[in-house]
Structures are given as structure tokens and as C-alpha cells.
């Protein structure tokens, strides 16, 4: 298996390669704390989610998307082209901000089992 890669796609489009814990915390805060001057509800809704992808060039790839309302979606793919899904998308609602930081941190560290466990027990 090749070396892993990880990308954090922040709410407003910035992308971080191999994000640090501080970058993950800031991205989650950006999702949950909506206090930018001049932004409307429509603006926030348009930019309503962020995601973290972790994978390998030859697969597999894992995706954890979190929305501004705390809905988290977990996907597992055989490849980074989204051609073969390994299992159905799993979703949890009302994910607390602290748990969002923890799950993205686990995924960025390659701890796939910790993320899977959360979606199996939620």
C-alpha cells in the first residue's frame, strides 16, 4: 500500500493538505460558530459543510463530511474516483462540536476504526 494522504476541505473552499490539529479545530469552529459580519442565512447555507478525506493512491479512501447543523456522513470507497463504494453511506445527526473535532482528528491520523465505531454505535 502506498503512503496515505489527507485533505481537509474547509467550509468556504480552502483546502489543507495533511491538516494539523489546530487546522482541524479551526475548520470545525468555522462550521459551528456562524458569526461573520455581513453573512446572511443564505450565505451560511450555501457554504454549509466541510469534509476530510483520507486515503491511498490505489485505495481505499474514506470521507467524513460534517454540516453546519452537525450532521455527519461517513463514506468508504475502494478508490479516490468514487467509483466503487465499499459500504452504504452512514449518517448521524446532532454531532457536538467537540465530537466533530475528535472524529476529523482520528481520521486525519488514519484511525479508521475509531471513526467506524462512532457510526456503528450512534
mmCIF file of N, CA and C in Angstrom:
data_model
loop_
_atom_site.group_PDB
_atom_site.id
_atom_site.type_symbol
_atom_site.label_atom_id
_atom_site.label_comp_id
_atom_site.label_asym_id
_atom_site.label_seq_id
_atom_site.Cartn_x
_atom_site.Cartn_y
_atom_site.Cartn_z
ATOM 1 N N UNK A 1 0.854 -1.181 0.000
ATOM 2 C CA UNK A 1 0.000 0.000 0.000
ATOM 3 C C UNK A 1 0.900 1.245 0.000
ATOM 4 N N UNK A 2 0.506 2.231 -0.735
ATOM 5 C CA UNK A 2 1.273 3.475 -0.823
ATOM 6 C C UNK A 2 1.121 4.287 0.460
ATOM 7 N N UNK A 3 1.824 5.401 0.525
ATOM 8 C CA UNK A 3 1.711 6.291 1.675
ATOM 9 C C UNK A 3 0.345 6.950 1.698
ATOM 10 N N UNK A 4 -0.203 7.172 2.895
ATOM 11 C CA UNK A 4 -1.514 7.807 2.982
ATOM 12 C C UNK A 4 -1.450 9.302 2.678
ATOM 13 N N UNK A 5 -2.581 9.837 2.263
ATOM 14 C CA UNK A 5 -2.745 11.273 2.079
ATOM 15 C C UNK A 5 -4.008 11.698 2.806
ATOM 16 N N UNK A 6 -4.117 12.988 3.072
ATOM 17 C CA UNK A 6 -5.267 13.509 3.799
ATOM 18 C C UNK A 6 -5.519 14.943 3.363
ATOM 19 N N UNK A 7 -6.781 15.268 3.099
ATOM 20 C CA UNK A 7 -7.157 16.623 2.695
ATOM 21 C C UNK A 7 -8.381 17.071 3.484
ATOM 22 N N UNK A 8 -8.280 18.251 4.016
ATOM 23 C CA UNK A 8 -9.395 18.894 4.705
ATOM 24 C C UNK A 8 -9.944 19.970 3.787
ATOM 25 N N UNK A 9 -11.212 19.861 3.426
ATOM 26 C CA UNK A 9 -11.881 20.889 2.628
ATOM 27 C C UNK A 9 -12.731 21.705 3.589
ATOM 28 N N UNK A 10 -12.302 22.937 3.808
ATOM 29 C CA UNK A 10 -13.000 23.789 4.762
ATOM 30 C C UNK A 10 -14.293 24.333 4.163
ATOM 31 N N UNK A 11 -15.116 24.834 5.017
ATOM 32 C CA UNK A 11 -16.452 25.297 4.676
ATOM 33 C C UNK A 11 -16.481 26.284 3.506
ATOM 34 N N UNK A 12 -15.559 27.204 3.457
ATOM 35 C CA UNK A 12 -15.584 28.247 2.426
ATOM 36 C C UNK A 12 -14.634 27.944 1.269
ATOM 37 N N UNK A 13 -14.166 26.692 1.161
ATOM 38 C CA UNK A 13 -13.426 26.255 -0.008
ATOM 39 C C UNK A 13 -11.932 26.091 0.151
ATOM 40 N N UNK A 14 -11.338 26.586 1.224
ATOM 41 C CA UNK A 14 -9.896 26.396 1.419
ATOM 42 C C UNK A 14 -9.620 24.916 1.654
ATOM 43 N N UNK A 15 -8.494 24.446 1.141
ATOM 44 C CA UNK A 15 -8.125 23.051 1.321
ATOM 45 C C UNK A 15 -6.783 22.964 2.027
ATOM 46 N N UNK A 16 -6.698 22.086 3.012
ATOM 47 C CA UNK A 16 -5.473 21.870 3.780
ATOM 48 C C UNK A 16 -4.983 20.455 3.493
ATOM 49 N N UNK A 17 -3.723 20.337 3.126
ATOM 50 C CA UNK A 17 -3.079 19.054 2.899
ATOM 51 C C UNK A 17 -2.464 18.593 4.218
ATOM 52 N N UNK A 18 -2.784 17.377 4.659
ATOM 53 C CA UNK A 18 -2.281 16.827 5.920
ATOM 54 C C UNK A 18 -2.498 17.825 7.066
ATOM 55 N N UNK A 19 -3.760 18.138 7.368
ATOM 56 C CA UNK A 19 -4.066 19.182 8.348
ATOM 57 C C UNK A 19 -3.572 18.847 9.752
ATOM 58 N N UNK A 20 -3.183 19.890 10.466
ATOM 59 C CA UNK A 20 -2.769 19.766 11.858
ATOM 60 C C UNK A 20 -4.009 19.768 12.748
ATOM 61 N N UNK A 21 -3.815 19.457 14.005
ATOM 62 C CA UNK A 21 -4.912 19.517 14.963
ATOM 63 C C UNK A 21 -5.497 20.906 15.067
ATOM 64 N N UNK A 22 -4.642 21.930 15.027
ATOM 65 C CA UNK A 22 -5.133 23.308 15.093
ATOM 66 C C UNK A 22 -5.962 23.665 13.861
ATOM 67 N N UNK A 23 -5.544 23.192 12.687
ATOM 68 C CA UNK A 23 -6.297 23.470 11.463
ATOM 69 C C UNK A 23 -7.654 22.757 11.490
ATOM 70 N N UNK A 24 -7.690 21.554 12.011
ATOM 71 C CA UNK A 24 -8.952 20.825 12.131
ATOM 72 C C UNK A 24 -9.881 21.540 13.104
ATOM 73 N N UNK A 25 -9.366 21.944 14.253
ATOM 74 C CA UNK A 25 -10.178 22.662 15.245
ATOM 75 C C UNK A 25 -10.750 23.951 14.661
ATOM 76 N N UNK A 26 -9.922 24.690 13.932
ATOM 77 C CA UNK A 26 -10.377 25.945 13.328
ATOM 78 C C UNK A 26 -11.458 25.695 12.279
ATOM 79 N N UNK A 27 -11.310 24.625 11.492
ATOM 80 C CA UNK A 27 -12.298 24.309 10.456
ATOM 81 C C UNK A 27 -13.638 23.909 11.085
ATOM 82 N N UNK A 28 -13.597 23.172 12.175
ATOM 83 C CA UNK A 28 -14.846 22.784 12.854
ATOM 84 C C UNK A 28 -15.494 24.009 13.482
ATOM 85 N N UNK A 29 -14.695 24.854 14.088
ATOM 86 C CA UNK A 29 -15.228 26.080 14.686
ATOM 87 C C UNK A 29 -15.919 26.933 13.621
ATOM 88 N N UNK A 30 -15.320 27.002 12.446
ATOM 89 C CA UNK A 30 -15.888 27.751 11.319
ATOM 90 C C UNK A 30 -17.269 27.196 10.938
ATOM 91 N N UNK A 31 -17.457 25.883 11.064
ATOM 92 C CA UNK A 31 -18.746 25.258 10.747
ATOM 93 C C UNK A 31 -19.809 25.551 11.798
ATOM 94 N N UNK A 32 -19.431 25.451 13.042
ATOM 95 C CA UNK A 32 -20.407 25.509 14.133
ATOM 96 C C UNK A 32 -20.679 26.923 14.646
ATOM 97 N N UNK A 33 -19.734 27.825 14.486
ATOM 98 C CA UNK A 33 -19.892 29.171 15.036
ATOM 99 C C UNK A 33 -20.020 30.169 13.892
ATOM 100 N N UNK A 34 -21.237 30.521 13.586
ATOM 101 C CA UNK A 34 -21.534 31.385 12.443
ATOM 102 C C UNK A 34 -21.655 32.826 12.915
ATOM 103 N N UNK A 35 -20.565 33.563 12.782
ATOM 104 C CA UNK A 35 -20.564 34.937 13.271
ATOM 105 C C UNK A 35 -19.745 35.880 12.394
ATOM 106 N N UNK A 36 -19.754 35.656 11.088
ATOM 107 C CA UNK A 36 -19.026 36.539 10.181
ATOM 108 C C UNK A 36 -19.879 37.748 9.820
ATOM 109 N N UNK A 37 -19.291 38.903 9.908
ATOM 110 C CA UNK A 37 -20.006 40.143 9.582
ATOM 111 C C UNK A 37 -20.477 40.118 8.127
ATOM 112 N N UNK A 38 -21.708 40.529 7.922
ATOM 113 C CA UNK A 38 -22.257 40.647 6.580
ATOM 114 C C UNK A 38 -22.807 39.366 5.980
ATOM 115 N N UNK A 39 -22.677 38.246 6.681
ATOM 116 C CA UNK A 39 -23.182 36.981 6.152
ATOM 117 C C UNK A 39 -24.672 36.848 6.465
ATOM 118 N N UNK A 40 -25.407 36.344 5.501
ATOM 119 C CA UNK A 40 -26.838 36.090 5.691
ATOM 120 C C UNK A 40 -27.050 34.597 5.917
ATOM 121 N N UNK A 41 -28.257 34.215 6.287
ATOM 122 C CA UNK A 41 -28.593 32.801 6.447
ATOM 123 C C UNK A 41 -28.357 32.064 5.125
ATOM 124 N N UNK A 42 -28.690 32.698 4.013
ATOM 125 C CA UNK A 42 -28.452 32.095 2.703
ATOM 126 C C UNK A 42 -26.975 31.875 2.432
ATOM 127 N N UNK A 43 -26.135 32.829 2.840
ATOM 128 C CA UNK A 43 -24.686 32.677 2.671
ATOM 129 C C UNK A 43 -24.180 31.475 3.457
ATOM 130 N N UNK A 44 -24.622 31.365 4.709
ATOM 131 C CA UNK A 44 -24.198 30.243 5.540
ATOM 132 C C UNK A 44 -24.685 28.916 4.958
ATOM 133 N N UNK A 45 -25.896 28.883 4.459
ATOM 134 C CA UNK A 45 -26.449 27.660 3.894
ATOM 135 C C UNK A 45 -25.703 27.249 2.621
ATOM 136 N N UNK A 46 -25.323 28.225 1.809
ATOM 137 C CA UNK A 46 -24.578 27.942 0.573
ATOM 138 C C UNK A 46 -23.249 27.260 0.870
ATOM 139 N N UNK A 47 -22.631 27.629 1.951
ATOM 140 C CA UNK A 47 -21.349 27.056 2.370
ATOM 141 C C UNK A 47 -21.591 26.262 3.648
ATOM 142 N N UNK A 48 -22.399 25.220 3.547
ATOM 143 C CA UNK A 48 -22.924 24.563 4.732
ATOM 144 C C UNK A 48 -22.190 23.338 5.229
ATOM 145 N N UNK A 49 -21.053 22.972 4.637
ATOM 146 C CA UNK A 49 -20.380 21.749 5.081
ATOM 147 C C UNK A 49 -18.883 21.825 4.806
ATOM 148 N N UNK A 50 -18.170 20.979 5.491
ATOM 149 C CA UNK A 50 -16.752 20.759 5.252
ATOM 150 C C UNK A 50 -16.524 19.257 5.247
ATOM 151 N N UNK A 51 -15.368 18.826 4.764
ATOM 152 C CA UNK A 51 -15.106 17.389 4.724
ATOM 153 C C UNK A 51 -13.624 17.104 4.888
ATOM 154 N N UNK A 52 -13.352 15.891 5.336
ATOM 155 C CA UNK A 52 -11.984 15.418 5.438
ATOM 156 C C UNK A 52 -11.912 14.081 4.714
ATOM 157 N N UNK A 53 -10.941 13.976 3.806
ATOM 158 C CA UNK A 53 -10.712 12.740 3.058
ATOM 159 C C UNK A 53 -9.361 12.167 3.468
ATOM 160 N N UNK A 54 -9.326 10.866 3.645
ATOM 161 C CA UNK A 54 -8.090 10.166 3.986
ATOM 162 C C UNK A 54 -8.028 8.929 3.114
ATOM 163 N N UNK A 55 -6.873 8.690 2.492
ATOM 164 C CA UNK A 55 -6.797 7.513 1.646
ATOM 165 C C UNK A 55 -5.415 7.233 1.130
ATOM 166 N N UNK A 56 -5.386 6.357 0.138
ATOM 167 C CA UNK A 56 -4.162 5.904 -0.500
ATOM 168 C C UNK A 56 -4.355 6.015 -2.011
ATOM 169 N N UNK A 57 -3.269 6.228 -2.736
ATOM 170 C CA UNK A 57 -3.369 6.411 -4.181
ATOM 171 C C UNK A 57 -4.099 5.256 -4.871
ATOM 172 N N UNK A 58 -3.843 4.032 -4.448
ATOM 173 C CA UNK A 58 -4.503 2.882 -5.047
ATOM 174 C C UNK A 58 -5.742 2.453 -4.261
ATOM 175 N N UNK A 59 -6.162 3.248 -3.305
ATOM 176 C CA UNK A 59 -7.338 2.962 -2.489
ATOM 177 C C UNK A 59 -6.961 2.202 -1.235
ATOM 178 N N UNK A 60 -7.826 2.148 -0.296
ATOM 179 C CA UNK A 60 -9.153 2.747 -0.229
ATOM 180 C C UNK A 60 -9.107 4.231 0.136
ATOM 181 N N UNK A 61 -10.295 4.858 0.162
ATOM 182 C CA UNK A 61 -10.431 6.256 0.551
ATOM 183 C C UNK A 61 -11.637 6.383 1.473
ATOM 184 N N UNK A 62 -11.496 7.258 2.465
ATOM 185 C CA UNK A 62 -12.543 7.486 3.462
ATOM 186 C C UNK A 62 -12.906 8.961 3.451
ATOM 187 N N UNK A 63 -14.186 9.252 3.596
ATOM 188 C CA UNK A 63 -14.675 10.630 3.558
ATOM 189 C C UNK A 63 -15.620 10.857 4.728
ATOM 190 N N UNK A 64 -15.350 11.909 5.479
ATOM 191 C CA UNK A 64 -16.227 12.306 6.573
ATOM 192 C C UNK A 64 -16.621 13.757 6.358
ATOM 193 N N UNK A 65 -17.888 13.957 5.997
ATOM 194 C CA UNK A 65 -18.441 15.295 5.785
ATOM 195 C C UNK A 65 -19.243 15.680 7.024
ATOM 196 N N UNK A 66 -19.100 16.941 7.444
ATOM 197 C CA UNK A 66 -19.862 17.459 8.577
ATOM 198 C C UNK A 66 -20.522 18.760 8.142
ATOM 199 N N UNK A 67 -21.820 18.869 8.437
ATOM 200 C CA UNK A 67 -22.566 20.065 8.045
ATOM 201 C C UNK A 67 -22.635 21.068 9.190
ATOM 202 N N UNK A 68 -23.075 22.241 8.866
ATOM 203 C CA UNK A 68 -23.217 23.322 9.844
ATOM 204 C C UNK A 68 -24.236 23.005 10.924
ATOM 205 N N UNK A 69 -25.115 22.065 10.673
ATOM 206 C CA UNK A 69 -26.129 21.679 11.653
ATOM 207 C C UNK A 69 -25.732 20.422 12.430
ATOM 208 N N UNK A 70 -24.488 19.952 12.214
ATOM 209 C CA UNK A 70 -23.998 18.807 12.967
ATOM 210 C C UNK A 70 -24.366 17.452 12.411
ATOM 211 N N UNK A 71 -24.749 17.397 11.146
ATOM 212 C CA UNK A 71 -24.985 16.106 10.505
ATOM 213 C C UNK A 71 -23.655 15.623 9.942
ATOM 214 N N UNK A 72 -23.290 14.392 10.284
ATOM 215 C CA UNK A 72 -22.033 13.815 9.805
ATOM 216 C C UNK A 72 -22.344 12.636 8.890
ATOM 217 N N UNK A 73 -21.650 12.584 7.762
ATOM 218 C CA UNK A 73 -21.831 11.494 6.789
ATOM 219 C C UNK A 73 -20.485 10.809 6.581
ATOM 220 N N UNK A 74 -20.486 9.492 6.706
ATOM 221 C CA UNK A 74 -19.277 8.682 6.587
ATOM 222 C C UNK A 74 -19.384 7.797 5.359
ATOM 223 N N UNK A 75 -18.361 7.871 4.500
ATOM 224 C CA UNK A 75 -18.330 7.066 3.280
ATOM 225 C C UNK A 75 -16.994 6.339 3.178
ATOM 226 N N UNK A 76 -17.053 5.133 2.634
ATOM 227 C CA UNK A 76 -15.848 4.349 2.382
ATOM 228 C C UNK A 76 -15.851 3.941 0.909
ATOM 229 N N UNK A 77 -14.741 4.203 0.234
ATOM 230 C CA UNK A 77 -14.631 3.952 -1.193
ATOM 231 C C UNK A 77 -13.418 3.071 -1.488
ATOM 232 N N UNK A 78 -13.503 2.266 -2.529
ATOM 233 C CA UNK A 78 -12.388 1.424 -2.951
ATOM 234 C C UNK A 78 -11.307 2.243 -3.636
ATOM 235 N N UNK A 79 -11.681 3.411 -4.140
ATOM 236 C CA UNK A 79 -10.755 4.242 -4.908
ATOM 237 C C UNK A 79 -11.080 5.712 -4.682
ATOM 238 N N UNK A 80 -10.168 6.574 -5.116
ATOM 239 C CA UNK A 80 -10.393 8.006 -4.948
ATOM 240 C C UNK A 80 -11.199 8.624 -6.081
ATOM 241 N N UNK A 81 -11.668 7.822 -6.997
ATOM 242 C CA UNK A 81 -12.515 8.312 -8.085
ATOM 243 C C UNK A 81 -14.001 8.123 -7.788
ATOM 244 N N UNK A 82 -14.328 7.677 -6.586
ATOM 245 C CA UNK A 82 -15.718 7.472 -6.169
ATOM 246 C C UNK A 82 -16.455 6.507 -7.101
ATOM 247 N N UNK A 83 -15.762 5.472 -7.563
ATOM 248 C CA UNK A 83 -16.395 4.528 -8.485
ATOM 249 C C UNK A 83 -17.006 3.328 -7.777
ATOM 250 N N UNK A 84 -16.363 2.843 -6.717
ATOM 251 C CA UNK A 84 -16.853 1.655 -6.027
ATOM 252 C C UNK A 84 -16.989 1.956 -4.543
ATOM 253 N N UNK A 85 -18.227 2.065 -4.091
ATOM 254 C CA UNK A 85 -18.473 2.324 -2.680
ATOM 255 C C UNK A 85 -18.384 0.997 -1.915
ATOM 256 N N UNK A 86 -17.641 0.994 -0.813
ATOM 257 C CA UNK A 86 -17.411 -0.233 -0.063
ATOM 258 C C UNK A 86 -18.550 -0.583 0.890
ATOM 259 N N UNK A 87 -19.319 0.412 1.299
ATOM 260 C CA UNK A 87 -20.478 0.178 2.159
ATOM 261 C C UNK A 87 -21.417 1.370 2.005
ATOM 262 N N UNK A 88 -22.661 1.222 2.419
ATOM 263 C CA UNK A 88 -23.598 2.348 2.314
ATOM 264 C C UNK A 88 -23.127 3.538 3.157
ATOM 265 N N UNK A 89 -23.469 4.726 2.713
ATOM 266 C CA UNK A 89 -23.172 5.930 3.482
ATOM 267 C C UNK A 89 -23.882 5.846 4.824
ATOM 268 N N UNK A 90 -23.159 6.179 5.877
ATOM 269 C CA UNK A 90 -23.745 6.197 7.222
ATOM 270 C C UNK A 90 -23.843 7.636 7.679
ATOM 271 N N UNK A 91 -24.876 7.942 8.460
ATOM 272 C CA UNK A 91 -25.127 9.330 8.867
ATOM 273 C C UNK A 91 -25.560 9.385 10.325
ATOM 274 N N UNK A 92 -25.077 10.403 11.016
ATOM 275 C CA UNK A 92 -25.566 10.714 12.361
ATOM 276 C C UNK A 92 -25.908 12.195 12.392
ATOM 277 N N UNK A 93 -26.873 12.527 13.236
ATOM 278 C CA UNK A 93 -27.295 13.925 13.375
ATOM 279 C C UNK A 93 -26.928 14.440 14.753
ATOM 280 N N UNK A 94 -26.943 15.750 14.883
ATOM 281 C CA UNK A 94 -26.688 16.428 16.159
ATOM 282 C C UNK A 94 -25.321 16.087 16.734
ATOM 283 N N UNK A 95 -24.318 16.016 15.873
ATOM 284 C CA UNK A 95 -22.953 15.752 16.316
ATOM 285 C C UNK A 95 -22.419 16.980 17.046
ATOM 286 N N UNK A 96 -22.027 16.855 18.313
ATOM 287 C CA UNK A 96 -21.487 18.006 19.041
ATOM 288 C C UNK A 96 -20.159 18.481 18.429
ATOM 289 N N UNK A 97 -19.860 19.744 18.591
ATOM 290 C CA UNK A 97 -18.648 20.339 18.034
ATOM 291 C C UNK A 97 -17.394 19.583 18.485
ATOM 292 N N UNK A 98 -17.314 19.237 19.750
ATOM 293 C CA UNK A 98 -16.132 18.546 20.274
ATOM 294 C C UNK A 98 -15.958 17.174 19.628
ATOM 295 N N UNK A 99 -17.075 16.497 19.381
ATOM 296 C CA UNK A 99 -17.019 15.179 18.740
ATOM 297 C C UNK A 99 -16.609 15.314 17.274
ATOM 298 N N UNK A 100 -17.031 16.399 16.618
ATOM 299 C CA UNK A 100 -16.615 16.638 15.231
ATOM 300 C C UNK A 100 -15.097 16.795 15.151
ATOM 301 N N UNK A 101 -14.521 17.554 16.081
ATOM 302 C CA UNK A 101 -13.065 17.718 16.120
ATOM 303 C C UNK A 101 -12.397 16.364 16.329
ATOM 304 N N UNK A 102 -12.915 15.587 17.266
ATOM 305 C CA UNK A 102 -12.330 14.282 17.568
ATOM 306 C C UNK A 102 -12.375 13.347 16.360
ATOM 307 N N UNK A 103 -13.515 13.286 15.678
ATOM 308 C CA UNK A 103 -13.640 12.375 14.535
ATOM 309 C C UNK A 103 -12.736 12.779 13.379
ATOM 310 N N UNK A 104 -12.683 14.075 13.064
ATOM 311 C CA UNK A 104 -11.763 14.510 11.995
ATOM 312 C C UNK A 104 -10.320 14.276 12.397
ATOM 313 N N UNK A 105 -9.990 14.470 13.665
ATOM 314 C CA UNK A 105 -8.621 14.235 14.138
ATOM 315 C C UNK A 105 -8.269 12.756 14.019
ATOM 316 N N UNK A 106 -9.187 11.891 14.408
ATOM 317 C CA UNK A 106 -8.957 10.447 14.276
ATOM 318 C C UNK A 106 -8.747 10.060 12.820
ATOM 319 N N UNK A 107 -9.605 10.565 11.939
ATOM 320 C CA UNK A 107 -9.477 10.235 10.525
ATOM 321 C C UNK A 107 -8.167 10.758 9.953
ATOM 322 N N UNK A 108 -7.784 11.966 10.288
ATOM 323 C CA UNK A 108 -6.527 12.536 9.789
ATOM 324 C C UNK A 108 -5.315 11.729 10.259
ATOM 325 N N UNK A 109 -5.448 11.070 11.405
ATOM 326 C CA UNK A 109 -4.371 10.231 11.935
ATOM 327 C C UNK A 109 -4.425 8.809 11.374
ATOM 328 N N UNK A 110 -5.436 8.513 10.560
ATOM 329 C CA UNK A 110 -5.566 7.186 9.974
ATOM 330 C C UNK A 110 -6.250 6.180 10.883
ATOM 331 N N UNK A 111 -6.899 6.639 11.947
ATOM 332 C CA UNK A 111 -7.602 5.748 12.867
ATOM 333 C C UNK A 111 -9.021 5.495 12.353
ATOM 334 N N UNK A 112 -9.103 4.722 11.293
ATOM 335 C CA UNK A 112 -10.371 4.435 10.612
ATOM 336 C C UNK A 112 -11.331 3.711 11.551
ATOM 337 N N UNK A 113 -10.811 2.786 12.345
ATOM 338 C CA UNK A 113 -11.666 2.005 13.236
ATOM 339 C C UNK A 113 -12.383 2.872 14.261
ATOM 340 N N UNK A 114 -11.736 3.904 14.769
ATOM 341 C CA UNK A 114 -12.385 4.798 15.737
ATOM 342 C C UNK A 114 -13.558 5.531 15.094
ATOM 343 N N UNK A 115 -13.394 5.941 13.843
ATOM 344 C CA UNK A 115 -14.479 6.643 13.149
ATOM 345 C C UNK A 115 -15.603 5.657 12.843
ATOM 346 N N UNK A 116 -15.262 4.488 12.335
ATOM 347 C CA UNK A 116 -16.291 3.468 12.063
ATOM 348 C C UNK A 116 -17.087 3.155 13.325
ATOM 349 N N UNK A 117 -16.388 3.011 14.438
ATOM 350 C CA UNK A 117 -17.040 2.666 15.701
ATOM 351 C C UNK A 117 -18.101 3.706 16.059
ATOM 352 N N UNK A 118 -17.781 4.977 15.871
ATOM 353 C CA UNK A 118 -18.756 6.015 16.188
ATOM 354 C C UNK A 118 -20.030 5.855 15.359
ATOM 355 N N UNK A 119 -19.886 5.529 14.097
ATOM 356 C CA UNK A 119 -21.059 5.418 13.221
ATOM 357 C C UNK A 119 -21.799 4.097 13.437
ATOM 358 N N UNK A 120 -21.151 3.106 13.988
ATOM 359 C CA UNK A 120 -21.826 1.851 14.293
ATOM 360 C C UNK A 120 -22.613 1.923 15.587
ATOM 361 N N UNK A 121 -22.185 2.788 16.503
ATOM 362 C CA UNK A 121 -22.832 2.860 17.812
ATOM 363 C C UNK A 121 -23.746 4.046 17.961
ATOM 364 N N UNK A 122 -23.746 4.951 16.993
ATOM 365 C CA UNK A 122 -24.576 6.166 17.103
ATOM 366 C C UNK A 122 -26.033 5.857 16.846
#
